[in-house]
Amino acid sequence: VVAHFDAASESLHVAKAGTGTGRVRLSPVGIDCGETCAAAFAPGRDVILVALPDPTSIFTGWSGACGGTESCPLRMSAPVSVTAHFDLVYHGLSINKTGSGSGMVQASPIGIASAHSCASTYPAGTLVTLTATPDESSVFAGWSGACSGFGTCTVTMDSAQNVAAR
């Protein structure tokens, strides 16, 4: 007679949600989750989930077996599902028009196209190219603030930015 015994295990399923990106690490076993991951642990094993947002994202919290925005300690006594929520960070871009003339400022990617002072938000890390087009009775006299010169202006949205078109 041969008796076979398998070790008992409890499953952990980790998923990610939201508009942002990041990773989830399990400690102390060193599992590093990409988009989703699953692992099995001995009953009673303690694990800690840690959310690591990418530079253009923020961690907004856990759902499922964990809550809050801190690390997530779990004791594996039953199958567990957890979701880590990451959202993109957005920064504001303000355009002010100065001088006595008139014209249009357009942004690419689309977000601003205005003959007046205006503002928009963009995901962190976005490169925004601004183009100033004077009206027939005006000339474009240059950029100031986060841009300088007279041609197109490219702004990296790594923080809130202010630009003036004269």
mmCIF file with all atom_site columns, C-alpha atoms in Angstrom:
data_model
loop_
_atom_site.group_PDB
_atom_site.id
_atom_site.type_symbol
_atom_site.label_atom_id
_atom_site.label_alt_id
_atom_site.label_comp_id
_atom_site.label_asym_id
_atom_site.label_entity_id
_atom_site.label_seq_id
_atom_site.pdbx_PDB_ins_code
_atom_site.Cartn_x
_atom_site.Cartn_y
_atom_site.Cartn_z
_atom_site.occupancy
_atom_site.B_iso_or_equiv
_atom_site.pdbx_formal_charge
_atom_site.auth_seq_id
_atom_site.auth_comp_id
_atom_site.auth_asym_id
_atom_site.auth_atom_id
_atom_site.pdbx_PDB_model_num
ATOM 1   C CA . VAL A 1 1   ? 0.000   0.000  0.000   1.00 0.00 ? 1   VAL A CA 1
ATOM 2   C CA . VAL A 1 2   ? 1.308   3.445  -0.901  1.00 0.00 ? 2   VAL A CA 1
ATOM 3   C CA . ALA A 1 3   ? -0.172  6.576  0.641   1.00 0.00 ? 3   ALA A CA 1
ATOM 4   C CA . HIS A 1 4   ? 0.350   9.890  -1.161  1.00 0.00 ? 4   HIS A CA 1
ATOM 5   C CA . PHE A 1 5   ? 0.212   13.177 0.697   1.00 0.00 ? 5   PHE A CA 1
ATOM 6   C CA . ASP A 1 6   ? 0.316   16.639 -0.850  1.00 0.00 ? 6   ASP A CA 1
ATOM 7   C CA . ALA A 1 7   ? 1.089   19.784 1.094   1.00 0.00 ? 7   ALA A CA 1
ATOM 8   C CA . ALA A 1 8   ? -1.915  21.980 1.739   1.00 0.00 ? 8   ALA A CA 1
ATOM 9   C CA . SER A 1 9   ? -1.793  25.402 0.107   1.00 0.00 ? 9   SER A CA 1
ATOM 10  C CA . GLU A 1 10  ? -3.811  28.569 -0.107  1.00 0.00 ? 10  GLU A CA 1
ATOM 11  C CA . SER A 1 11  ? -3.887  30.604 -3.319  1.00 0.00 ? 11  SER A CA 1
ATOM 12  C CA . LEU A 1 12  ? -3.180  34.306 -3.638  1.00 0.00 ? 12  LEU A CA 1
ATOM 13  C CA . HIS A 1 13  ? -4.297  36.153 -6.769  1.00 0.00 ? 13  HIS A CA 1
ATOM 14  C CA . VAL A 1 14  ? -3.039  39.730 -7.337  1.00 0.00 ? 14  VAL A CA 1
ATOM 15  C CA . ALA A 1 15  ? -4.428  41.968 -10.106 1.00 0.00 ? 15  ALA A CA 1
ATOM 16  C CA . LYS A 1 16  ? -3.932  45.611 -11.073 1.00 0.00 ? 16  LYS A CA 1
ATOM 17  C CA . ALA A 1 17  ? -6.511  48.198 -12.097 1.00 0.00 ? 17  ALA A CA 1
ATOM 18  C CA . GLY A 1 18  ? -6.714  51.898 -12.950 1.00 0.00 ? 18  GLY A CA 1
ATOM 19  C CA . THR A 1 19  ? -5.261  54.235 -15.557 1.00 0.00 ? 19  THR A CA 1
ATOM 20  C CA . GLY A 1 20  ? -1.703  54.088 -14.182 1.00 0.00 ? 20  GLY A CA 1
ATOM 21  C CA . THR A 1 21  ? 1.024   51.501 -13.981 1.00 0.00 ? 21  THR A CA 1
ATOM 22  C CA . GLY A 1 22  ? 3.094   49.897 -11.264 1.00 0.00 ? 22  GLY A CA 1
ATOM 23  C CA . ARG A 1 23  ? 4.206   46.612 -9.736  1.00 0.00 ? 23  ARG A CA 1
ATOM 24  C CA . VAL A 1 24  ? 3.278   44.589 -6.670  1.00 0.00 ? 24  VAL A CA 1
ATOM 25  C CA . ARG A 1 25  ? 5.961   42.806 -4.684  1.00 0.00 ? 25  ARG A CA 1
ATOM 26  C CA . LEU A 1 26  ? 5.344   40.074 -2.149  1.00 0.00 ? 26  LEU A CA 1
ATOM 27  C CA . SER A 1 27  ? 7.615   39.933 0.843   1.00 0.00 ? 27  SER A CA 1
ATOM 28  C CA . PRO A 1 28  ? 9.462   37.944 2.154   1.00 0.00 ? 28  PRO A CA 1
ATOM 29  C CA . VAL A 1 29  ? 9.191   35.454 -0.711  1.00 0.00 ? 29  VAL A CA 1
ATOM 30  C CA . GLY A 1 30  ? 10.267  37.933 -3.407  1.00 0.00 ? 30  GLY A CA 1
ATOM 31  C CA . ILE A 1 31  ? 7.472   37.433 -5.956  1.00 0.00 ? 31  ILE A CA 1
ATOM 32  C CA . ASP A 1 32  ? 7.281   40.442 -8.296  1.00 0.00 ? 32  ASP A CA 1
ATOM 33  C CA . CYS A 1 33  ? 3.896   40.717 -10.029 1.00 0.00 ? 33  CYS A CA 1
ATOM 34  C CA . GLY A 1 34  ? 3.446   42.202 -13.467 1.00 0.00 ? 34  GLY A CA 1
ATOM 35  C CA . GLU A 1 35  ? -0.102  42.721 -14.787 1.00 0.00 ? 35  GLU A CA 1
ATOM 36  C CA . THR A 1 36  ? -1.498  39.844 -12.709 1.00 0.00 ? 36  THR A CA 1
ATOM 37  C CA . CYS A 1 37  ? 0.035   37.032 -10.695 1.00 0.00 ? 37  CYS A CA 1
ATOM 38  C CA . ALA A 1 38  ? -0.888  34.079 -8.585  1.00 0.00 ? 38  ALA A CA 1
ATOM 39  C CA . ALA A 1 39  ? 1.007   32.088 -5.999  1.00 0.00 ? 39  ALA A CA 1
ATOM 40  C CA . ALA A 1 40  ? 0.327   29.328 -3.492  1.00 0.00 ? 40  ALA A CA 1
ATOM 41  C CA . PHE A 1 41  ? 1.415   29.433 0.143   1.00 0.00 ? 41  PHE A CA 1
ATOM 42  C CA . ALA A 1 42  ? 1.293   27.057 3.079   1.00 0.00 ? 42  ALA A CA 1
ATOM 43  C CA . PRO A 1 43  ? -1.662  27.704 5.385   1.00 0.00 ? 43  PRO A CA 1
ATOM 44  C CA . GLY A 1 44  ? -0.705  30.149 8.134   1.00 0.00 ? 44  GLY A CA 1
ATOM 45  C CA . ARG A 1 45  ? 2.096   31.747 6.068   1.00 0.00 ? 45  ARG A CA 1
ATOM 46  C CA . ASP A 1 46  ? 2.393   35.518 6.496   1.00 0.00 ? 46  ASP A CA 1
ATOM 47  C CA . VAL A 1 47  ? 2.986   37.575 3.352   1.00 0.00 ? 47  VAL A CA 1
ATOM 48  C CA . ILE A 1 48  ? 3.154   41.318 2.794   1.00 0.00 ? 48  ILE A CA 1
ATOM 49  C CA . LEU A 1 49  ? 2.108   42.977 -0.467  1.00 0.00 ? 49  LEU A CA 1
ATOM 50  C CA . VAL A 1 50  ? 3.825   46.238 -1.378  1.00 0.00 ? 50  VAL A CA 1
ATOM 51  C CA . ALA A 1 51  ? 2.595   48.458 -4.238  1.00 0.00 ? 51  ALA A CA 1
ATOM 52  C CA . LEU A 1 52  ? 5.285   50.251 -6.265  1.00 0.00 ? 52  LEU A CA 1
ATOM 53  C CA . PRO A 1 53  ? 3.879   52.850 -8.682  1.00 0.00 ? 53  PRO A CA 1
ATOM 54  C CA . ASP A 1 54  ? 5.832   53.801 -11.801 1.00 0.00 ? 54  ASP A CA 1
ATOM 55  C CA . PRO A 1 55  ? 7.146   57.412 -11.905 1.00 0.00 ? 55  PRO A CA 1
ATOM 56  C CA . THR A 1 56  ? 4.114   58.661 -13.890 1.00 0.00 ? 56  THR A CA 1
ATOM 57  C CA . SER A 1 57  ? 1.557   57.008 -11.580 1.00 0.00 ? 57  SER A CA 1
ATOM 58  C CA . ILE A 1 58  ? 0.344   56.990 -8.000  1.00 0.00 ? 58  ILE A CA 1
ATOM 59  C CA . PHE A 1 59  ? -0.894  54.081 -5.935  1.00 0.00 ? 59  PHE A CA 1
ATOM 60  C CA . THR A 1 60  ? -4.492  54.868 -4.930  1.00 0.00 ? 60  THR A CA 1
ATOM 61  C CA . GLY A 1 61  ? -5.256  51.835 -2.784  1.00 0.00 ? 61  GLY A CA 1
ATOM 62  C CA . TRP A 1 62  ? -6.119  48.164 -2.444  1.00 0.00 ? 62  TRP A CA 1
ATOM 63  C CA . SER A 1 63  ? -9.406  46.366 -2.899  1.00 0.00 ? 63  SER A CA 1
ATOM 64  C CA . GLY A 1 64  ? -10.382 42.804 -2.147  1.00 0.00 ? 64  GLY A CA 1
ATOM 65  C CA . ALA A 1 65  ? -8.707  41.274 0.901   1.00 0.00 ? 65  ALA A CA 1
ATOM 66  C CA . CYS A 1 66  ? -6.789  44.512 1.617   1.00 0.00 ? 66  CYS A CA 1
ATOM 67  C CA . GLY A 1 67  ? -7.727  48.154 2.022   1.00 0.00 ? 67  GLY A CA 1
ATOM 68  C CA . GLY A 1 68  ? -5.977  51.495 2.370   1.00 0.00 ? 68  GLY A CA 1
ATOM 69  C CA . THR A 1 69  ? -2.803  52.727 0.728   1.00 0.00 ? 69  THR A CA 1
ATOM 70  C CA . GLU A 1 70  ? -0.117  51.193 2.930   1.00 0.00 ? 70  GLU A CA 1
ATOM 71  C CA . SER A 1 71  ? 1.456   47.741 2.562   1.00 0.00 ? 71  SER A CA 1
ATOM 72  C CA . CYS A 1 72  ? -0.970  44.830 2.816   1.00 0.00 ? 72  CYS A CA 1
ATOM 73  C CA . PRO A 1 73  ? -0.142  42.123 5.401   1.00 0.00 ? 73  PRO A CA 1
ATOM 74  C CA . LEU A 1 74  ? -1.953  38.812 4.906   1.00 0.00 ? 74  LEU A CA 1
ATOM 75  C CA . ARG A 1 75  ? -2.046  35.527 6.774   1.00 0.00 ? 75  ARG A CA 1
ATOM 76  C CA . MET A 1 76  ? -2.791  32.821 4.243   1.00 0.00 ? 76  MET A CA 1
ATOM 77  C CA . SER A 1 77  ? -5.682  30.892 5.787   1.00 0.00 ? 77  SER A CA 1
ATOM 78  C CA . ALA A 1 78  ? -8.004  30.846 2.754   1.00 0.00 ? 78  ALA A CA 1
ATOM 79  C CA . PRO A 1 79  ? -7.820  31.702 -0.959  1.00 0.00 ? 79  PRO A CA 1
ATOM 80  C CA . VAL A 1 80  ? -7.257  35.457 -1.329  1.00 0.00 ? 80  VAL A CA 1
ATOM 81  C CA . SER A 1 81  ? -7.790  37.971 -4.155  1.00 0.00 ? 81  SER A CA 1
ATOM 82  C CA . VAL A 1 82  ? -6.347  41.472 -4.012  1.00 0.00 ? 82  VAL A CA 1
ATOM 83  C CA . THR A 1 83  ? -6.343  44.310 -6.548  1.00 0.00 ? 83  THR A CA 1
ATOM 84  C CA . ALA A 1 84  ? -3.808  47.151 -6.545  1.00 0.00 ? 84  ALA A CA 1
ATOM 85  C CA . HIS A 1 85  ? -5.132  50.403 -8.037  1.00 0.00 ? 85  HIS A CA 1
ATOM 86  C CA . PHE A 1 86  ? -2.741  52.746 -9.867  1.00 0.00 ? 86  PHE A CA 1
ATOM 87  C CA . ASP A 1 87  ? -3.759  56.008 -11.548 1.00 0.00 ? 87  ASP A CA 1
ATOM 88  C CA . LEU A 1 88  ? -1.833  58.359 -13.819 1.00 0.00 ? 88  LEU A CA 1
ATOM 89  C CA . VAL A 1 89  ? -0.505  61.589 -12.346 1.00 0.00 ? 89  VAL A CA 1
ATOM 90  C CA . TYR A 1 90  ? -1.716  64.684 -14.217 1.00 0.00 ? 90  TYR A CA 1
ATOM 91  C CA . HIS A 1 91  ? -0.040  68.111 -14.304 1.00 0.00 ? 91  HIS A CA 1
ATOM 92  C CA . GLY A 1 92  ? -1.592  71.404 -15.356 1.00 0.00 ? 92  GLY A CA 1
ATOM 93  C CA . LEU A 1 93  ? -0.385  73.500 -18.273 1.00 0.00 ? 93  LEU A CA 1
ATOM 94  C CA . SER A 1 94  ? -1.425  77.177 -18.254 1.00 0.00 ? 94  SER A CA 1
ATOM 95  C CA . ILE A 1 95  ? -1.093  79.382 -21.322 1.00 0.00 ? 95  ILE A CA 1
ATOM 96  C CA . ASN A 1 96  ? -1.291  83.149 -20.937 1.00 0.00 ? 96  ASN A CA 1
ATOM 97  C CA . LYS A 1 97  ? -1.397  85.498 -23.857 1.00 0.00 ? 97  LYS A CA 1
ATOM 98  C CA . THR A 1 98  ? 0.282   88.865 -23.402 1.00 0.00 ? 98  THR A CA 1
ATOM 99  C CA . GLY A 1 99  ? 0.892   91.906 -25.589 1.00 0.00 ? 99  GLY A CA 1
ATOM 100 C CA . SER A 1 100 ? -1.471  94.096 -27.574 1.00 0.00 ? 100 SER A CA 1
ATOM 101 C CA . GLY A 1 101 ? -1.872  91.760 -30.588 1.00 0.00 ? 101 GLY A CA 1
ATOM 102 C CA . SER A 1 102 ? -3.955  88.638 -30.995 1.00 0.00 ? 102 SER A CA 1
ATOM 103 C CA . GLY A 1 103 ? -3.542  85.089 -32.242 1.00 0.00 ? 103 GLY A CA 1
ATOM 104 C CA . MET A 1 104 ? -4.036  81.416 -31.456 1.00 0.00 ? 104 MET A CA 1
ATOM 105 C CA . VAL A 1 105 ? -2.033  78.923 -29.378 1.00 0.00 ? 105 VAL A CA 1
ATOM 106 C CA . GLN A 1 106 ? -2.517  75.249 -30.214 1.00 0.00 ? 106 GLN A CA 1
ATOM 107 C CA . ALA A 1 107 ? -1.189  72.220 -28.347 1.00 0.00 ? 107 ALA A CA 1
ATOM 108 C CA . SER A 1 108 ? -0.296  68.753 -29.539 1.00 0.00 ? 108 SER A CA 1
ATOM 109 C CA . PRO A 1 109 ? -1.456  66.352 -28.224 1.00 0.00 ? 109 PRO A CA 1
ATOM 110 C CA . ILE A 1 110 ? -4.826  68.090 -28.296 1.00 0.00 ? 110 ILE A CA 1
ATOM 111 C CA . GLY A 1 111 ? -5.764  69.755 -25.055 1.00 0.00 ? 111 GLY A CA 1
ATOM 112 C CA . ILE A 1 112 ? -5.390  73.445 -25.793 1.00 0.00 ? 112 ILE A CA 1
ATOM 113 C CA . ALA A 1 113 ? -6.506  75.401 -28.827 1.00 0.00 ? 113 ALA A CA 1
ATOM 114 C CA . SER A 1 114 ? -7.442  78.878 -27.781 1.00 0.00 ? 114 SER A CA 1
ATOM 115 C CA . ALA A 1 115 ? -7.378  82.501 -28.780 1.00 0.00 ? 115 ALA A CA 1
ATOM 116 C CA . HIS A 1 116 ? -7.570  83.373 -25.051 1.00 0.00 ? 116 HIS A CA 1
ATOM 117 C CA . SER A 1 117 ? -5.582  82.406 -21.971 1.00 0.00 ? 117 SER A CA 1
ATOM 118 C CA . CYS A 1 118 ? -6.372  78.805 -21.096 1.00 0.00 ? 118 CYS A CA 1
ATOM 119 C CA . ALA A 1 119 ? -5.303  75.709 -19.194 1.00 0.00 ? 119 ALA A CA 1
ATOM 120 C CA . SER A 1 120 ? -5.413  71.943 -19.543 1.00 0.00 ? 120 SER A CA 1
ATOM 121 C CA . THR A 1 121 ? -4.009  68.864 -17.819 1.00 0.00 ? 121 THR A CA 1
ATOM 122 C CA . TYR A 1 122 ? -1.778  66.146 -19.237 1.00 0.00 ? 122 TYR A CA 1
ATOM 123 C CA . PRO A 1 123 ? -0.451  62.844 -17.890 1.00 0.00 ? 123 PRO A CA 1
ATOM 124 C CA . ALA A 1 124 ? 2.969   63.129 -16.249 1.00 0.00 ? 124 ALA A CA 1
ATOM 125 C CA . GLY A 1 125 ? 5.809   62.712 -18.728 1.00 0.00 ? 125 GLY A CA 1
ATOM 126 C CA . THR A 1 126 ? 3.781   63.864 -21.752 1.00 0.00 ? 126 THR A CA 1
ATOM 127 C CA . LEU A 1 127 ? 5.634   66.042 -24.248 1.00 0.00 ? 127 LEU A CA 1
ATOM 128 C CA . VAL A 1 128 ? 3.342   68.900 -25.271 1.00 0.00 ? 128 VAL A CA 1
ATOM 129 C CA . THR A 1 129 ? 4.242   70.936 -28.358 1.00 0.00 ? 129 THR A CA 1
ATOM 130 C CA . LEU A 1 130 ? 2.804   74.451 -28.496 1.00 0.00 ? 130 LEU A CA 1
ATOM 131 C CA . THR A 1 131 ? 2.420   76.424 -31.701 1.00 0.00 ? 131 THR A CA 1
ATOM 132 C CA . ALA A 1 132 ? 1.604   80.150 -31.726 1.00 0.00 ? 132 ALA A CA 1
ATOM 133 C CA . THR A 1 133 ? -0.130  81.569 -34.800 1.00 0.00 ? 133 THR A CA 1
ATOM 134 C CA . PRO A 1 134 ? -0.620  85.352 -34.893 1.00 0.00 ? 134 PRO A CA 1
ATOM 135 C CA . ASP A 1 135 ? -3.662  86.943 -36.500 1.00 0.00 ? 135 ASP A CA 1
ATOM 136 C CA . GLU A 1 136 ? -3.158  88.834 -39.783 1.00 0.00 ? 136 GLU A CA 1
ATOM 137 C CA . SER A 1 137 ? -2.698  92.157 -37.946 1.00 0.00 ? 137 SER A CA 1
ATOM 138 C CA . SER A 1 138 ? -0.225  90.801 -35.337 1.00 0.00 ? 138 SER A CA 1
ATOM 139 C CA . VAL A 1 139 ? 3.229   89.232 -35.051 1.00 0.00 ? 139 VAL A CA 1
ATOM 140 C CA . PHE A 1 140 ? 4.312   86.542 -32.617 1.00 0.00 ? 140 PHE A CA 1
ATOM 141 C CA . ALA A 1 141 ? 6.877   88.167 -30.299 1.00 0.00 ? 141 ALA A CA 1
ATOM 142 C CA . GLY A 1 142 ? 8.038   85.023 -28.449 1.00 0.00 ? 142 GLY A CA 1
ATOM 143 C CA . TRP A 1 143 ? 7.506   82.692 -25.514 1.00 0.00 ? 143 TRP A CA 1
ATOM 144 C CA . SER A 1 144 ? 8.270   83.150 -21.827 1.00 0.00 ? 144 SER A CA 1
ATOM 145 C CA . GLY A 1 145 ? 7.870   80.985 -18.743 1.00 0.00 ? 145 GLY A CA 1
ATOM 146 C CA . ALA A 1 146 ? 8.532   77.284 -19.411 1.00 0.00 ? 146 ALA A CA 1
ATOM 147 C CA . CYS A 1 147 ? 9.396   78.162 -23.053 1.00 0.00 ? 147 CYS A CA 1
ATOM 148 C CA . SER A 1 148 ? 11.622  80.680 -24.761 1.00 0.00 ? 148 SER A CA 1
ATOM 149 C CA . GLY A 1 149 ? 12.342  81.707 -28.309 1.00 0.00 ? 149 GLY A CA 1
ATOM 150 C CA . PHE A 1 150 ? 10.080  82.206 -31.300 1.00 0.00 ? 150 PHE A CA 1
ATOM 151 C CA . GLY A 1 151 ? 9.413   78.774 -32.853 1.00 0.00 ? 151 GLY A CA 1
ATOM 152 C CA . THR A 1 152 ? 7.342   75.932 -31.539 1.00 0.00 ? 152 THR A CA 1
ATOM 153 C CA . CYS A 1 153 ? 7.704   75.182 -27.858 1.00 0.00 ? 153 CYS A CA 1
ATOM 154 C CA . THR A 1 154 ? 7.932   71.689 -26.329 1.00 0.00 ? 154 THR A CA 1
ATOM 155 C CA . VAL A 1 155 ? 7.121   71.294 -22.643 1.00 0.00 ? 155 VAL A CA 1
ATOM 156 C CA . THR A 1 156 ? 7.700   68.101 -20.651 1.00 0.00 ? 156 THR A CA 1
ATOM 157 C CA . MET A 1 157 ? 4.827   67.679 -18.210 1.00 0.00 ? 157 MET A CA 1
ATOM 158 C CA . ASP A 1 158 ? 6.911   66.553 -15.233 1.00 0.00 ? 158 ASP A CA 1
ATOM 159 C CA . SER A 1 159 ? 5.274   69.238 -13.043 1.00 0.00 ? 159 SER A CA 1
ATOM 160 C CA . ALA A 1 160 ? 2.757   72.068 -13.415 1.00 0.00 ? 160 ALA A CA 1
ATOM 161 C CA . GLN A 1 161 ? 3.903   74.376 -16.230 1.00 0.00 ? 161 GLN A CA 1
ATOM 162 C CA . ASN A 1 162 ? 3.164   78.002 -17.117 1.00 0.00 ? 162 ASN A CA 1
ATOM 163 C CA . VAL A 1 163 ? 3.837   79.466 -20.555 1.00 0.00 ? 163 VAL A CA 1
ATOM 164 C CA . ALA A 1 164 ? 3.183   82.939 -21.925 1.00 0.00 ? 164 ALA A CA 1
ATOM 165 C CA . ALA A 1 165 ? 2.824   83.748 -25.621 1.00 0.00 ? 165 ALA A CA 1
ATOM 166 C CA . ARG A 1 166 ? 3.389   87.400 -26.637 1.00 0.00 ? 166 ARG A CA 1
#
